[in-house]
Coordinates of C-alpha atoms in Angstrom, one line a residue:
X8 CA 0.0 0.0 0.0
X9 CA 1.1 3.5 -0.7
X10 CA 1.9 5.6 2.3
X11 CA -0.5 8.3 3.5
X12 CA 1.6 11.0 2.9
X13 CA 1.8 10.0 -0.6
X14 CA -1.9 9.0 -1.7
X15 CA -2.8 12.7 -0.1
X16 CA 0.0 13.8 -2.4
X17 CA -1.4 11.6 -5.0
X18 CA -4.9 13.1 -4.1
X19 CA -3.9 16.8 -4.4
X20 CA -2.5 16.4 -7.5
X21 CA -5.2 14.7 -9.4
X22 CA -7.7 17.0 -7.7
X23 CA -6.0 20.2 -9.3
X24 CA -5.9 18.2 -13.2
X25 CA -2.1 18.2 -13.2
X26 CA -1.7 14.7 -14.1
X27 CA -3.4 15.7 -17.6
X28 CA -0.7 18.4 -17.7
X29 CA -3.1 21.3 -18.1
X30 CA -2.0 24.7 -16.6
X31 CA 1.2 26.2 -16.7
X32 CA 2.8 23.1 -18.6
X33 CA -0.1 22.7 -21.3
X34 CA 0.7 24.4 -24.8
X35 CA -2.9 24.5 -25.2
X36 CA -6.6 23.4 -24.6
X37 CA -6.2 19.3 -24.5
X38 CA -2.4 19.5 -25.6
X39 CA 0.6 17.9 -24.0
X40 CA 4.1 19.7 -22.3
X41 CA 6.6 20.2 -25.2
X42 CA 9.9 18.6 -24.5
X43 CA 11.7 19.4 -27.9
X44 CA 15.3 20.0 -27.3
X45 CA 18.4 19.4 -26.4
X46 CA 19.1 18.0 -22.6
X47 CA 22.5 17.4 -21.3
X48 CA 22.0 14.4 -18.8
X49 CA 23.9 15.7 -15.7
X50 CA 26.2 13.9 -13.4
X51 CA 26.7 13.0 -10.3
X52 CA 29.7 14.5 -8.8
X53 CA 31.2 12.7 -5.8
X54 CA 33.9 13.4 -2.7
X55 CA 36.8 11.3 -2.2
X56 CA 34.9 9.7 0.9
X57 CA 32.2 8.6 -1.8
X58 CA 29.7 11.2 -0.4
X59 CA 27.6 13.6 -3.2
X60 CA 29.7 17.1 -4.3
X61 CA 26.8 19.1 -4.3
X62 CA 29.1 22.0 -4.2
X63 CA 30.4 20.5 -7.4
X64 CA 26.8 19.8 -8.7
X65 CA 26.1 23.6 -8.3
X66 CA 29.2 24.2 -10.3
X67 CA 28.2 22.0 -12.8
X68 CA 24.6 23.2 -13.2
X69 CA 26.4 27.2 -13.4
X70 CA 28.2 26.2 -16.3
X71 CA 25.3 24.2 -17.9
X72 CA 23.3 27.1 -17.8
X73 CA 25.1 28.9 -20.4
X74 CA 23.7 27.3 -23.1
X75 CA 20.5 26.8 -25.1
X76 CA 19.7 24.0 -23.3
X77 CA 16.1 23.0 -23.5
X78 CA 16.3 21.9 -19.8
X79 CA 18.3 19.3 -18.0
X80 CA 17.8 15.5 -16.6
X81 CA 19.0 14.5 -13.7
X82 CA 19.3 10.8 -12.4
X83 CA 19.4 9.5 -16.0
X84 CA 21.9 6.5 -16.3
X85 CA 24.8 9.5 -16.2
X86 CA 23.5 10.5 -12.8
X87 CA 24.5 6.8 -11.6
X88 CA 20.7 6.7 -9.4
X89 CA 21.4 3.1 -8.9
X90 CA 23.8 3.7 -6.3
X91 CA 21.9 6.8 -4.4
X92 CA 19.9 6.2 -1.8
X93 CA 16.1 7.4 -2.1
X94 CA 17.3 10.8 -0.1
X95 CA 19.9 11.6 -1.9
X96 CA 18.3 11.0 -5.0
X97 CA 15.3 13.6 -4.3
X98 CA 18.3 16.1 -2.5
X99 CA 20.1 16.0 -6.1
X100 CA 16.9 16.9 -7.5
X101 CA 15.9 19.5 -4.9
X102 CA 19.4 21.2 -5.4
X103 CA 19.7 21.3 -9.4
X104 CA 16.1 22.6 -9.3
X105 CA 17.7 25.8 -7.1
X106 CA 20.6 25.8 -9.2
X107 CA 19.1 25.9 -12.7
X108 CA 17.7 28.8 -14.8
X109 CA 14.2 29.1 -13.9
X110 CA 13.3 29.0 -17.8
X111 CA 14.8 25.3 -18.2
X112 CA 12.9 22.0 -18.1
X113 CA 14.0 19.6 -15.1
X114 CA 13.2 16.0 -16.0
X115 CA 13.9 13.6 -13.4
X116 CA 14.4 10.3 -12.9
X117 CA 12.1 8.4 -10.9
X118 CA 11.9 5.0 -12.2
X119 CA 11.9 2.1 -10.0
X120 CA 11.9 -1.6 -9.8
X121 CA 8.3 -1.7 -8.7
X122 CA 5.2 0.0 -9.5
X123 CA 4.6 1.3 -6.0
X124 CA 8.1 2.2 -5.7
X125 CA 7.8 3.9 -9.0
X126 CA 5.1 6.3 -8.1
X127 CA 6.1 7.1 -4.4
X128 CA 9.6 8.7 -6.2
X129 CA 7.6 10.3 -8.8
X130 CA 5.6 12.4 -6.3
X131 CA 8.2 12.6 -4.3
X132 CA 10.3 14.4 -7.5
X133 CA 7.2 16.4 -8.1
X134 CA 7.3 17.5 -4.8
X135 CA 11.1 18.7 -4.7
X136 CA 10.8 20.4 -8.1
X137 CA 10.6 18.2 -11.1
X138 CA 8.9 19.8 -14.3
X139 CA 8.4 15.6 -15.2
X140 CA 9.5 12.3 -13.9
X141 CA 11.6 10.2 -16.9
X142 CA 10.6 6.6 -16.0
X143 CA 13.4 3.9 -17.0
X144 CA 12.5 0.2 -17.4
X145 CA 12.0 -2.1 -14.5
X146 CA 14.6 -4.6 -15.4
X147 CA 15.6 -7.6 -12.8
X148 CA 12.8 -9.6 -13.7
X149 CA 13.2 -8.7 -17.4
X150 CA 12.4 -12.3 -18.9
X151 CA 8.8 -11.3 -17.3
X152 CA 8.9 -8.0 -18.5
X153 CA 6.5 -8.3 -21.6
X154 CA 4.5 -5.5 -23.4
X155 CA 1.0 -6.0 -21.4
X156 CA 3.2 -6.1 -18.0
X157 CA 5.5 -2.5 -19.1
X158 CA 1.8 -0.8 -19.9
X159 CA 0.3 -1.8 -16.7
X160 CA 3.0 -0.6 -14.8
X161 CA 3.4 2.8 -16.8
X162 CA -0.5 3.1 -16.8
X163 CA -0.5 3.1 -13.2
X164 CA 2.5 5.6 -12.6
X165 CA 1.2 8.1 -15.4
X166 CA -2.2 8.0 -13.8
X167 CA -1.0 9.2 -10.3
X168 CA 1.4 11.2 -11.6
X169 CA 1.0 14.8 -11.0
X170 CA 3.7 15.7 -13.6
X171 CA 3.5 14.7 -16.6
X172 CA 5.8 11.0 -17.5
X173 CA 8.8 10.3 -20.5
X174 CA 9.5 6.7 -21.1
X175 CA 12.9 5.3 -20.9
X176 CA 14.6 3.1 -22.8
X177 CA 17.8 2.2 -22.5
X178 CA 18.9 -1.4 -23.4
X179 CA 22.4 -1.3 -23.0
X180 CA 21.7 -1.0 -19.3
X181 CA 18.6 -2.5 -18.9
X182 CA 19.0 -5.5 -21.0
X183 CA 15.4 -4.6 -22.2
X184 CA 13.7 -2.9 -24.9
X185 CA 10.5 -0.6 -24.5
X186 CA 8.6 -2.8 -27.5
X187 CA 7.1 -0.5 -30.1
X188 CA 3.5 -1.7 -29.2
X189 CA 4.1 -0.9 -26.1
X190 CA 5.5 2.8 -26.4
X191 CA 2.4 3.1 -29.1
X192 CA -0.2 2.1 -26.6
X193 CA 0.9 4.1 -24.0
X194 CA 1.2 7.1 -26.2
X195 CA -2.1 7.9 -26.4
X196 CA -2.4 8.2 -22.2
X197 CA -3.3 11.7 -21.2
X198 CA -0.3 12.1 -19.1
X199 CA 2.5 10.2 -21.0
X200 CA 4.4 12.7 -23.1
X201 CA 7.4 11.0 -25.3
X202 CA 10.3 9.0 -24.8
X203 CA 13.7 8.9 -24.6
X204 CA 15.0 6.0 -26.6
X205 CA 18.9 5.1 -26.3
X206 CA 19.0 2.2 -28.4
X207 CA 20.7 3.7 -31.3
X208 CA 18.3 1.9 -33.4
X209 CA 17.2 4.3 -36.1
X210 CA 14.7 2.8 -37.9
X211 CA 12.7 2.2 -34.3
X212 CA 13.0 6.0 -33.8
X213 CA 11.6 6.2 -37.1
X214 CA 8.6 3.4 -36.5
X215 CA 8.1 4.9 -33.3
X216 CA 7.7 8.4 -34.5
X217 CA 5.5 6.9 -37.3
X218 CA 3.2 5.0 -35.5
X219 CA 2.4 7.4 -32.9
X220 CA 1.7 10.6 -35.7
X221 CA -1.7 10.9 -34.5
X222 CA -1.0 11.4 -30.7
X223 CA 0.5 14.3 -29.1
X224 CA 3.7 12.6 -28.5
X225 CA 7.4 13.0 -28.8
X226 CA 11.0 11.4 -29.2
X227 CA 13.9 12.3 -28.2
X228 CA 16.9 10.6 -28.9
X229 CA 19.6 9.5 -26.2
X230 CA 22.9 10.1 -27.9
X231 CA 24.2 12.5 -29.6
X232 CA 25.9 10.0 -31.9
X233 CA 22.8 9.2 -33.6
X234 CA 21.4 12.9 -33.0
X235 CA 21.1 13.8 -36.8
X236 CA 20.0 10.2 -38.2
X237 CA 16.8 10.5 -35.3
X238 CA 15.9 14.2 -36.3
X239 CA 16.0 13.2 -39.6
X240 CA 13.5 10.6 -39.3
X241 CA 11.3 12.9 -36.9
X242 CA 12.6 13.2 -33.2
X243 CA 12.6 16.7 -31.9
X244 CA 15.5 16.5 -29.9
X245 CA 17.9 14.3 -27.7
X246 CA 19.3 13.7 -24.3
X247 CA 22.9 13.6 -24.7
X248 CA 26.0 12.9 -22.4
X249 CA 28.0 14.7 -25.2
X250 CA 26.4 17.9 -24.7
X251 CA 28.2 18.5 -20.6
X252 CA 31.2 18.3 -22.3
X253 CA 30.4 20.1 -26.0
X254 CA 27.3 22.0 -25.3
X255 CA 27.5 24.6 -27.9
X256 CA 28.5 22.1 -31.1
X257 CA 25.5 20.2 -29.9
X258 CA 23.2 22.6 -29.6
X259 CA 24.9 24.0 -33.0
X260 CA 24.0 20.5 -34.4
X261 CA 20.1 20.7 -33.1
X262 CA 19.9 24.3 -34.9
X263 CA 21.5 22.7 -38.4
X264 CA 19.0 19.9 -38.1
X265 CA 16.2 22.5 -37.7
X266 CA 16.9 25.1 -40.3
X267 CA 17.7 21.7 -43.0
X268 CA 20.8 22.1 -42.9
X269 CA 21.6 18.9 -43.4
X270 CA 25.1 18.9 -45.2
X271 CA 26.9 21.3 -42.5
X272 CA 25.0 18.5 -40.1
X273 CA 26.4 15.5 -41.5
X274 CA 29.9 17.7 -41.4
X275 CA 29.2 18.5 -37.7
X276 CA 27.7 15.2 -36.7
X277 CA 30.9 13.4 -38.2
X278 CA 33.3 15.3 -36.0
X279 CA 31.1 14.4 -32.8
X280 CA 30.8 10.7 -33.5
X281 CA 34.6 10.2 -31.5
X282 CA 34.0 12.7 -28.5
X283 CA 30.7 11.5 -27.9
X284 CA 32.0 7.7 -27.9
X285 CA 34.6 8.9 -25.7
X286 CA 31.9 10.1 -23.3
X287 CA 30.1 7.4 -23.6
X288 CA 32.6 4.3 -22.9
X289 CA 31.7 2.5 -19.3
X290 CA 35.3 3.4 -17.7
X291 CA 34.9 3.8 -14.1
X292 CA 35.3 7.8 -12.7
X293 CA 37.3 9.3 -10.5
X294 CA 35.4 10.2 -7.6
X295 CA 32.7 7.8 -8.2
X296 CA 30.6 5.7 -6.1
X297 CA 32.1 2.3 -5.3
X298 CA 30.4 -0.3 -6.5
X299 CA 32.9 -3.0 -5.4

């Protein structure tokens, strides 16, 4: 069962409509929040005693504000949310909320390995800021995981929701794929906006974007090595590790894209491709969390 202090949470949002995303977040009468753009998935900075730099995470969100971001996401698979506990995950959230630029998006992390789980740390990001909760894929039971058991479970989060919900798909670290039907069903929820798919798979971008033309629903790619090949086939933006390291060239390539500029893209996106799998390769931090 849900705790009380989160089913009146729950209860309060649904009772003012946010979970349909109307108000300040709606771009119109029955329309969905806009999340086109480009998001640099921020990390988590740690101390030498394996404790959270939040000095360092203010730092980091000072300097990430000098772009055109579209907004930021925080406990993404570069926030390393695995290995936070449940406080410091919301205190991470709480503190790049202060941080950021007021006119930024904050997407947050809040998936879980069960449903209940799920929604108490979506209400919970809600509470401490989040603009929307970015839901990965419950994973340990993945064999089990099948396309009527991922829309129950993100049915039941994007109803008590009271921000609006991306999907996440990230196979690499998941060992599981979002399946197309699935994503297609669940884009026609009131209160499920897009999805971020890290795949790499292009031509599941492109199905993806195809299939769900007649909802209000949108993808955005998570690399910027593929950035280019998913705008060309219809995403509206991307959440990329690249772009804390290269924010202006990636935000250069978003505006190329944009304006069809699609030779100087091709140019730019070639001389990203090393940088961004630089970025990109699982080699252990310094300062990170130990895992061992």
């Amino acid at each position: 069962m849900l705790g009380p202090r989160v089913w009146s949470s729950v209860r309060q949002g649904l009772s003012r409509g946010l979970f349909r995303t109307v108000g300040a977040w709606a771009s119109g009468e029955g329309k969905k929040v806009d999340i086109a753009g480009i998001y640099p998935p921020v990390t988590t900075p740690f101390t030498a005693t394996a404790e959270v730099d939040y000095e360092k995470l203010e730092e980091n969100l000072h300097k990430l504000g000098t772009f055109p971001f579209r907004g930021f996401v925080v406990q993404g698979s570069n926030g390393e949310f695995p290995f936070l506990t449940s406080s410091e995950r919301l205190e991470v959230v709480s503190r790049v909320r202060q941080a950021m630029p007021k006119d930024k998006l904050l997407l947050a992390g809040s998936g879980c390995e069960s449903t209940q789980a799920t929604v108490e740390m979506t209400v919970s990001m809600a509470q401490v800021g989040a603009d929307a909760a970015m839901v990965v894929t419950p994973c340990y039971y993945h064999g089990r995981m099948s396309s009527a058991a991922l829309i129950h479970h993100y049915t039941k989060v994007a109803d008590l929701s009271p921000i609006p919900v991306v999907l996440y798909s990230v196979p690499a670290n998941t060992g599981l794929d979002l399946p197309v039907d699935a994503v297609v069903t669940l884009s026609q929820h009131p209160n499920i906006v897009g999805i971020k798919d890290s795949g790499g798979d292009v031509t599941r971008i492109g199905l993806i974007v195809h299939k769900t033309r007649r909802q209000d629903f949108q993808v955005l790619a998570g690399s910027a090595g593929f950035l280019l090949a998913s705008y060309a086939v219809g995403a509206v933006g991307g959440v990329c590790a690249l772009a804390n390291v290269l924010g202006a060239q990636v935000c250069q390539l978003e505006r190329l894209c944009l304006t069809g500029q699609w030779e100087d893209a091709q140019k730019l996106q070639h001389r990203l491709i090393e940088p961004n799998t630089a970025v990109s390769c699982p080699t252990s931090k310094e300062g990170e969390r130990d895992t061992n």
